[in-house]
Amino acid sequence: MVDELKDKWATKIVDDLDLSGKTRSQGIEQLKKLYNMFIKVDATQIEINPWAVTPELDVYCVDAKINIDENAAFRQTDIVKAHESSDASSDVDVNEAKATAAGLNYIALDGNIGCMVNGAGLAMATMDIIQLKGGKPANFLDVGGGASTKQVKTGFEILSQHPKVKAILVNIFGGIMKCDVIAQGVMDAAS
């Protein structure tokens, strides 16, 4: 594993974003700091959305999502305690917390078509197709390749209880997930 993000990689990323001058140097600095934080806190994900440039040409990470590897929680007790406190968890989506507790990957979106898929690539493609056909995805819900019937049931319940969801699209690649497990989980949730 690389201990730090090298200047050449940070520069390539920032150049691909067409940042220049002050924003370029700030972007390189922020990417290196984000990478170092990723390693330091045993993160599995650090998502910055949006990364904004002000009229004064300053670069800011406006919002972020950080996931810590559960297996490293013993090294990250301060972060775990902060997340468990009422102040830190007040911004956590209830469905996201429920999905995380069930071992599912869930991100809420603003559409009305719920999506249950397995695999991040298939999830992204499914959401793209929904938008291409004029719909709006309500979420990103990845049950993965080894989900249990109980996890699928929990995921389907999350989708069906969401107030904006009018339809649910289940798109499962049977090569990495047993379709009978998905079917049973959906039937359990529906009953």
Coordinates of N, CA and C in Angstrom, one line a residue:
M1 N 0.8 -1.2 0.0 CA 0.0 0.0 0.0 C 0.9 1.2 0.0
V2 N 0.5 2.2 -0.7 CA 1.2 3.5 -0.8 C 0.9 4.3 0.5
D3 N 1.9 4.8 1.2 CA 1.7 5.5 2.4 C 1.1 6.9 2.2
E4 N 1.4 7.5 1.1 CA 0.9 8.8 0.8 C 0.6 8.9 -0.7
L5 N -0.3 9.8 -1.0 CA -0.7 10.1 -2.4 C 0.5 10.9 -3.0
K6 N 1.1 10.4 -4.0 CA 2.2 11.0 -4.6 C 1.8 12.3 -5.4
D7 N 2.6 13.3 -5.4 CA 2.3 14.5 -6.2 C 1.9 14.2 -7.6
K8 N 2.5 13.3 -8.3 CA 2.2 13.1 -9.7 C 0.8 12.6 -9.9
W9 N 0.3 11.8 -8.9 CA -1.1 11.3 -9.0 C -2.1 12.3 -8.7
A10 N -1.8 13.1 -7.6 CA -2.7 14.2 -7.2 C -2.8 15.2 -8.3
T11 N -1.6 15.5 -8.9 CA -1.6 16.5 -10.0 C -2.4 16.0 -11.2
K12 N -2.3 14.7 -11.5 CA -3.0 14.1 -12.7 C -4.5 14.3 -12.4
I13 N -5.0 13.9 -11.2 CA -6.4 14.0 -10.9 C -6.9 15.4 -11.1
V14 N -6.2 16.4 -10.5 CA -6.6 17.8 -10.5 C -6.5 18.3 -11.9
D15 N -5.5 17.9 -12.7 CA -5.4 18.4 -14.1 C -6.6 17.8 -14.9
D16 N -7.0 16.6 -14.6 CA -8.2 16.0 -15.3 C -9.5 16.7 -15.0
L17 N -9.5 17.4 -13.9 CA -10.6 18.2 -13.5 C -10.5 19.7 -14.0
D18 N -9.5 19.9 -14.8 CA -9.3 21.3 -15.4 C -9.2 22.4 -14.4
L19 N -8.6 22.1 -13.2 CA -8.3 23.2 -12.3 C -7.0 23.8 -12.6
S20 N -6.9 25.1 -12.4 CA -5.6 25.8 -12.7 C -5.4 26.9 -11.6
G21 N -4.1 27.3 -11.6 CA -3.7 28.4 -10.7 C -3.9 28.0 -9.3
K22 N -4.6 28.9 -8.5 CA -4.8 28.7 -7.1 C -5.6 27.5 -6.8
T23 N -6.7 27.2 -7.6 CA -7.5 26.1 -7.4 C -6.7 24.8 -7.6
R24 N -5.8 24.8 -8.6 CA -5.0 23.6 -8.8 C -4.1 23.2 -7.6
S25 N -3.4 24.2 -7.1 CA -2.6 23.9 -5.9 C -3.4 23.5 -4.7
Q26 N -4.5 24.2 -4.5 CA -5.4 23.8 -3.4 C -6.0 22.4 -3.6
G27 N -6.4 22.1 -4.8 CA -6.9 20.8 -5.1 C -5.9 19.7 -4.8
I28 N -4.7 19.9 -5.3 CA -3.6 18.9 -5.0 C -3.4 18.7 -3.5
E29 N -3.3 19.8 -2.8 CA -3.1 19.7 -1.3 C -4.3 19.0 -0.7
Q30 N -5.5 19.3 -1.1 CA -6.7 18.6 -0.5 C -6.7 17.1 -0.8
L31 N -6.4 16.8 -2.0 CA -6.4 15.3 -2.4 C -5.4 14.6 -1.5
K32 N -4.2 15.1 -1.4 CA -3.2 14.5 -0.6 C -3.7 14.3 0.9
K33 N -4.3 15.4 1.4 CA -4.8 15.3 2.8 C -5.9 14.3 3.0
L34 N -6.8 14.3 2.0 CA -7.9 13.3 2.0 C -7.4 11.8 2.0
Y35 N -6.4 11.6 1.1 CA -5.8 10.3 1.0 C -5.1 9.9 2.4
N36 N -4.4 10.8 2.9 CA -3.7 10.5 4.2 C -4.8 10.3 5.3
M37 N -5.9 11.0 5.3 CA -6.9 10.8 6.3 C -7.5 9.4 6.0
F38 N -7.8 9.0 4.8 CA -8.3 7.7 4.4 C -7.5 6.6 5.1
I39 N -6.2 6.7 5.0 CA -5.3 5.7 5.6 C -5.3 5.8 7.1
K40 N -5.2 7.0 7.6 CA -5.1 7.2 9.1 C -6.3 6.7 9.8
V41 N -7.5 6.9 9.3 CA -8.7 6.5 10.0 C -9.3 5.1 9.6
D42 N -8.5 4.4 8.8 CA -9.0 3.0 8.4 C -10.3 3.1 7.6
A43 N -10.4 4.1 6.7 CA -11.6 4.3 6.0 C -11.8 3.3 4.9
T44 N -13.1 3.0 4.6 CA -13.4 2.2 3.4 C -13.9 3.1 2.4
Q45 N -14.3 4.3 2.7 CA -14.9 5.3 1.8 C -14.7 6.7 2.4
I46 N -14.3 7.6 1.5 CA -14.4 9.0 1.8 C -15.0 9.6 0.5
E47 N -16.2 10.1 0.6 CA -16.9 10.6 -0.5 C -17.1 12.1 -0.3
I48 N -16.6 12.9 -1.2 CA -16.7 14.4 -1.2 C -17.7 14.7 -2.3
N49 N -18.8 15.4 -1.9 CA -19.8 15.8 -2.8 C -20.7 16.9 -2.3
P50 N -20.5 18.1 -2.6 CA -19.6 18.6 -3.7 C -18.3 19.1 -3.2
W51 N -17.4 19.1 -4.2 CA -16.1 19.8 -4.1 C -16.3 21.1 -4.8
A52 N -16.3 22.3 -4.1 CA -16.7 23.5 -4.7 C -15.5 24.5 -4.8
V53 N -15.7 25.4 -5.8 CA -14.7 26.5 -6.0 C -15.5 27.8 -5.8
T54 N -15.0 28.6 -4.9 CA -15.7 29.9 -4.6 C -15.3 30.9 -5.6
P55 N -16.0 32.1 -5.7 CA -15.7 33.1 -6.6 C -14.2 33.7 -6.3
E56 N -13.8 33.5 -5.1 CA -12.4 33.9 -4.8 C -11.4 32.8 -5.2
L57 N -11.8 31.8 -5.8 CA -11.0 30.6 -6.3 C -10.4 29.8 -5.2
D58 N -11.1 29.7 -4.1 CA -10.7 28.8 -3.0 C -11.5 27.5 -3.2
V59 N -10.9 26.4 -2.9 CA -11.5 25.0 -3.1 C -11.9 24.5 -1.7
Y60 N -13.2 24.1 -1.6 CA -13.7 23.6 -0.3 C -14.4 22.2 -0.6
C61 N -14.2 21.3 0.4 CA -15.0 20.1 0.5 C -16.3 20.5 1.2
V62 N -17.4 20.6 0.6 CA -18.6 21.2 1.2 C -19.4 20.1 2.0
D63 N -19.4 18.9 1.5 CA -20.1 17.8 2.3 C -19.3 16.5 2.1
A64 N -19.3 15.7 3.1 CA -18.5 14.5 3.0 C -19.2 13.3 3.7
K65 N -18.9 12.1 3.2 CA -19.4 10.9 3.9 C -18.1 10.1 4.1
I66 N -17.9 9.6 5.3 CA -16.8 8.8 5.7 C -17.2 7.5 6.3
N67 N -16.8 6.4 5.8 CA -17.1 5.1 6.4 C -15.8 4.5 6.9
I68 N -15.8 4.0 8.1 CA -14.7 3.4 8.8 C -14.8 1.9 8.7
D69 N -13.7 1.2 8.5 CA -13.7 -0.3 8.5 C -14.2 -0.8 9.9
E70 N -15.2 -1.6 9.9 CA -15.7 -2.1 11.2 C -14.6 -2.9 11.9
N71 N -13.8 -3.5 11.2 CA -12.7 -4.3 11.8 C -11.6 -3.5 12.4
A72 N -11.6 -2.2 12.2 CA -10.6 -1.3 12.7 C -11.2 -0.4 13.8
A73 N -12.5 -0.6 14.2 CA -13.2 0.2 15.1 C -12.4 0.4 16.5
F74 N -11.7 -0.7 16.8 CA -10.9 -0.6 18.1 C -9.8 0.4 18.0
R75 N -9.3 0.7 16.8 CA -8.3 1.7 16.6 C -8.8 3.1 16.4
Q76 N -10.1 3.2 16.2 CA -10.8 4.5 15.9 C -11.9 4.8 16.9
T77 N -11.6 4.6 18.2 CA -12.6 4.8 19.2 C -13.2 6.2 19.3
D78 N -12.4 7.2 19.0 CA -12.9 8.6 19.0 C -13.9 8.8 17.9
I79 N -13.7 8.2 16.8 CA -14.6 8.4 15.7 C -15.9 7.6 16.0
V80 N -15.8 6.4 16.5 CA -16.9 5.6 16.8 C -17.8 6.3 17.9
K81 N -17.1 6.8 18.9 CA -17.9 7.5 20.0 C -18.6 8.7 19.4
A82 N -17.9 9.5 18.5 CA -18.5 10.7 17.9 C -19.7 10.3 17.1
H83 N -19.6 9.2 16.4 CA -20.8 8.8 15.5 C -21.9 8.3 16.4
E84 N -21.6 7.7 17.5 CA -22.7 7.2 18.4 C -23.4 8.3 19.2
S85 N -22.7 9.5 19.3 CA -23.3 10.6 20.1 C -24.5 11.2 19.3
S86 N -25.4 11.8 20.0 CA -26.6 12.3 19.4 C -26.3 13.4 18.4
D87 N -25.3 14.2 18.6 CA -25.0 15.3 17.7 C -24.5 14.8 16.4
A88 N -23.6 13.8 16.4 CA -23.0 13.3 15.2 C -24.0 12.5 14.4
S89 N -24.9 11.7 15.1 CA -25.8 10.8 14.3 C -27.1 11.5 13.9
S90 N -27.3 12.8 14.3 CA -28.5 13.5 13.9 C -28.6 13.7 12.4
D91 N -27.4 13.7 11.7 CA -27.4 13.9 10.3 C -27.5 12.6 9.5
V92 N -27.5 11.5 10.2 CA -27.6 10.2 9.5 C -29.0 9.9 9.1
D93 N -29.2 9.5 7.9 CA -30.5 9.1 7.4 C -30.9 7.8 8.1
V94 N -32.1 7.8 8.6 CA -32.6 6.6 9.4 C -32.5 5.3 8.5
N95 N -32.9 5.4 7.3 CA -32.8 4.2 6.4 C -31.3 3.8 6.2
E96 N -30.5 4.8 6.1 CA -29.0 4.5 5.9 C -28.5 3.7 7.1
A97 N -28.9 4.2 8.3 CA -28.4 3.6 9.5 C -29.0 2.2 9.6
K98 N -30.3 2.0 9.3 CA -30.9 0.6 9.3 C -30.2 -0.3 8.3
A99 N -29.9 0.2 7.1 CA -29.2 -0.6 6.1 C -27.8 -1.0 6.6
T100 N -27.1 0.0 7.2 CA -25.7 -0.2 7.6 C -25.7 -1.3 8.7
A101 N -26.7 -1.2 9.6 CA -26.8 -2.2 10.7 C -27.1 -3.6 10.2
A102 N -27.7 -3.7 9.0 CA -28.0 -5.0 8.4 C -26.9 -5.4 7.4
G103 N -25.9 -4.6 7.3 CA -24.7 -5.0 6.4 C -25.0 -4.7 5.0
L104 N -25.8 -3.7 4.7 CA -26.2 -3.3 3.3 C -25.6 -1.9 3.0
N105 N -25.3 -1.7 1.7 CA -24.8 -0.4 1.3 C -26.0 0.4 0.7
Y106 N -26.3 1.5 1.4 CA -27.5 2.3 1.0 C -27.2 3.8 1.0
I107 N -27.6 4.5 0.0 CA -27.5 5.9 -0.1 C -28.8 6.4 -0.6
A108 N -29.4 7.4 0.1 CA -30.7 8.0 -0.3 C -30.5 9.0 -1.4
L109 N -31.4 9.0 -2.3 CA -31.4 10.0 -3.4 C -32.8 10.6 -3.4
D110 N -33.0 11.5 -4.4 CA -34.3 12.3 -4.3 C -35.4 11.8 -5.3
G111 N -35.2 10.6 -5.9 CA -36.2 10.2 -6.8 C -37.3 9.4 -6.2
N112 N -38.1 8.7 -7.1 CA -39.2 7.9 -6.6 C -39.2 6.4 -7.0
I113 N -38.1 6.0 -7.6 CA -38.0 4.6 -8.0 C -36.9 3.9 -7.1
G114 N -37.3 3.0 -6.2 CA -36.4 2.3 -5.4 C -35.6 1.3 -6.2
C115 N -34.3 1.1 -5.8 CA -33.5 0.2 -6.6 C -32.8 -0.8 -5.6
M116 N -33.0 -2.1 -5.8 CA -32.2 -3.1 -5.1 C -31.4 -3.9 -6.1
V117 N -30.1 -3.8 -5.9 CA -29.2 -4.4 -6.9 C -28.1 -5.2 -6.1
N118 N -27.2 -5.9 -6.8 CA -26.0 -6.4 -6.2 C -24.8 -6.1 -7.0
G119 N -24.0 -5.3 -6.4 CA -22.8 -4.8 -7.0 C -22.9 -3.3 -7.4
A120 N -21.8 -2.6 -7.1 CA -21.9 -1.1 -7.3 C -22.0 -0.8 -8.7
G121 N -21.3 -1.5 -9.6 CA -21.4 -1.2 -11.0 C -22.7 -1.4 -11.6
L122 N -23.4 -2.5 -11.2 CA -24.8 -2.8 -11.6 C -25.7 -1.7 -11.1
A123 N -25.4 -1.3 -9.8 CA -26.3 -0.2 -9.2 C -26.2 1.1 -10.0
M124 N -25.0 1.4 -10.4 CA -24.8 2.7 -11.2 C -25.4 2.6 -12.5
A125 N -25.3 1.4 -13.2 CA -25.9 1.2 -14.5 C -27.4 1.2 -14.4
T126 N -27.9 0.6 -13.4 CA -29.4 0.6 -13.2 C -29.9 2.0 -13.0
M127 N -29.2 2.8 -12.1 CA -29.7 4.2 -11.9 C -29.5 5.0 -13.2
D128 N -28.5 4.8 -14.0 CA -28.4 5.5 -15.3 C -29.5 5.2 -16.2
I129 N -29.9 3.9 -16.3 CA -31.0 3.5 -17.2 C -32.3 4.1 -16.7
I130 N -32.5 4.1 -15.4 CA -33.8 4.7 -14.9 C -33.8 6.2 -15.4
Q131 N -32.7 6.9 -15.2 CA -32.7 8.3 -15.6 C -32.8 8.5 -17.1
L132 N -32.1 7.6 -17.9 CA -32.2 7.7 -19.3 C -33.6 7.5 -19.8
K133 N -34.5 6.7 -19.1 CA -35.8 6.5 -19.5 C -36.8 7.5 -18.8
G134 N -36.3 8.5 -18.2 CA -37.1 9.6 -17.6 C -37.5 9.4 -16.2
G135 N -37.0 8.4 -15.5 CA -37.3 8.2 -14.1 C -36.2 8.8 -13.2
K136 N -36.4 8.7 -11.9 CA -35.5 9.3 -10.9 C -35.3 8.2 -9.9
P137 N -34.1 7.7 -9.7 CA -33.8 6.7 -8.7 C -33.9 7.4 -7.3
A138 N -34.5 6.6 -6.3 CA -34.7 7.1 -5.0 C -33.5 6.7 -4.1
N139 N -32.7 5.8 -4.5 CA -31.6 5.3 -3.7 C -30.6 4.5 -4.5
F140 N -29.5 4.2 -3.8 CA -28.5 3.2 -4.2 C -28.6 2.2 -3.1
L141 N -29.0 1.0 -3.4 CA -29.1 -0.1 -2.4 C -28.4 -1.3 -3.0
D142 N -27.2 -1.6 -2.5 CA -26.4 -2.8 -2.9 C -26.5 -3.8 -1.9
V143 N -27.1 -5.0 -2.2 CA -27.2 -6.1 -1.2 C -25.9 -7.0 -1.3
G144 N -25.1 -6.7 -2.3 CA -23.8 -7.5 -2.4 C -24.0 -8.9 -3.0
G145 N -23.0 -9.7 -2.9 CA -23.1 -11.0 -3.5 C -23.4 -12.1 -2.5
G146 N -23.4 -11.8 -1.2 CA -23.6 -12.9 -0.2 C -24.7 -12.5 0.8
A147 N -25.7 -11.8 0.4 CA -26.7 -11.3 1.3 C -27.6 -12.5 1.7
S148 N -28.1 -12.4 2.9 CA -29.0 -13.4 3.4 C -30.4 -13.0 3.1
T149 N -31.3 -13.9 3.3 CA -32.8 -13.6 3.1 C -33.2 -12.5 4.0
K150 N -32.7 -12.5 5.3 CA -33.0 -11.4 6.2 C -32.5 -10.1 5.8
Q151 N -31.3 -10.0 5.2 CA -30.8 -8.8 4.7 C -31.6 -8.3 3.5
V152 N -32.0 -9.2 2.6 CA -32.8 -8.8 1.5 C -34.2 -8.2 2.0
K153 N -34.8 -8.9 3.0 CA -36.0 -8.5 3.5 C -35.9 -7.1 4.1
T154 N -34.8 -6.8 4.9 CA -34.6 -5.5 5.5 C -34.5 -4.5 4.4
G155 N -33.7 -4.8 3.3 CA -33.5 -3.8 2.2 C -34.8 -3.5 1.5
F156 N -35.6 -4.5 1.3 CA -36.9 -4.3 0.6 C -37.9 -3.5 1.5
E157 N -37.8 -3.8 2.8 CA -38.6 -3.0 3.7 C -38.2 -1.5 3.8
I158 N -36.9 -1.3 3.7 CA -36.5 0.1 3.7 C -37.0 0.8 2.4
L159 N -36.9 0.1 1.3 CA -37.4 0.7 0.1 C -38.9 0.9 0.1
S160 N -39.7 -0.1 0.5 CA -41.1 0.0 0.5 C -41.7 1.0 1.5
Q161 N -41.0 1.3 2.6 CA -41.5 2.2 3.6 C -41.1 3.7 3.3
H162 N -40.2 3.9 2.3 CA -39.8 5.2 2.0 C -40.9 6.0 1.4
P163 N -41.2 7.2 1.9 CA -42.4 7.9 1.5 C -42.4 8.3 0.0
K164 N -41.3 8.5 -0.6 CA -41.2 9.0 -2.0 C -41.3 7.8 -3.0
V165 N -41.0 6.6 -2.6 CA -40.9 5.5 -3.5 C -42.3 5.0 -4.0
K166 N -42.4 5.0 -5.3 CA -43.7 4.6 -5.9 C -43.6 3.3 -6.6
A167 N -42.3 2.9 -6.9 CA -42.0 1.6 -7.6 C -40.7 1.1 -7.1
I168 N -40.5 -0.2 -7.1 CA -39.2 -0.8 -6.8 C -38.7 -1.6 -7.9
L169 N -37.4 -1.4 -8.3 CA -36.8 -2.2 -9.4 C -35.7 -3.1 -8.7
V170 N -35.9 -4.4 -8.9 CA -34.9 -5.3 -8.4 C -34.1 -5.8 -9.6
N171 N -32.8 -5.6 -9.5 CA -31.9 -5.9 -10.7 C -30.8 -6.7 -10.1
I172 N -30.8 -8.0 -10.1 CA -29.8 -8.9 -9.5 C -29.1 -9.7 -10.6
F173 N -27.8 -9.7 -10.5 CA -27.0 -10.5 -11.3 C -26.8 -11.9 -10.6
G174 N -27.5 -12.9 -11.2 CA -27.5 -14.2 -10.6 C -26.1 -14.9 -10.5
G175 N -25.2 -14.4 -11.3 CA -23.8 -15.1 -11.2 C -23.1 -14.9 -9.9
I176 N -23.5 -13.8 -9.2 CA -22.8 -13.6 -7.9 C -23.8 -13.6 -6.7
M177 N -25.1 -13.8 -6.9 CA -26.1 -13.9 -5.9 C -27.1 -14.9 -6.2
K178 N -27.5 -15.7 -5.2 CA -28.6 -16.7 -5.4 C -29.9 -16.0 -5.5
C179 N -30.5 -16.2 -6.7 CA -31.8 -15.5 -6.9 C -32.9 -16.0 -6.0
D180 N -32.9 -17.3 -5.5 CA -33.9 -17.8 -4.6 C -33.8 -17.0 -3.3
V181 N -32.6 -16.6 -2.9 CA -32.5 -15.9 -1.6 C -33.1 -14.5 -1.8
I182 N -32.9 -13.9 -2.9 CA -33.5 -12.6 -3.2 C -35.1 -12.7 -3.2
A183 N -35.6 -13.7 -4.0 CA -37.0 -13.9 -4.1 C -37.6 -14.2 -2.7
Q184 N -37.0 -15.0 -1.9 CA -37.5 -15.3 -0.5 C -37.5 -14.0 0.3
G185 N -36.5 -13.2 0.3 CA -36.4 -12.0 1.0 C -37.5 -11.0 0.6
V186 N -37.8 -10.9 -0.7 CA -38.8 -10.0 -1.2 C -40.2 -10.5 -0.7
M187 N -40.4 -11.9 -0.8 CA -41.7 -12.4 -0.4 C -41.9 -12.2 1.1
D188 N -40.8 -12.4 1.9 CA -40.9 -12.2 3.4 C -41.3 -10.8 3.7
A189 N -40.7 -9.8 3.0 CA -41.0 -8.4 3.2 C -42.4 -8.1 2.8
A190 N -42.9 -8.7 1.7 CA -44.2 -8.4 1.2 C -45.3 -9.0 2.1
S191 N -45.0 -10.1 2.8 CA -46.1 -10.7 3.6 C -46.3 -10.1 5.0

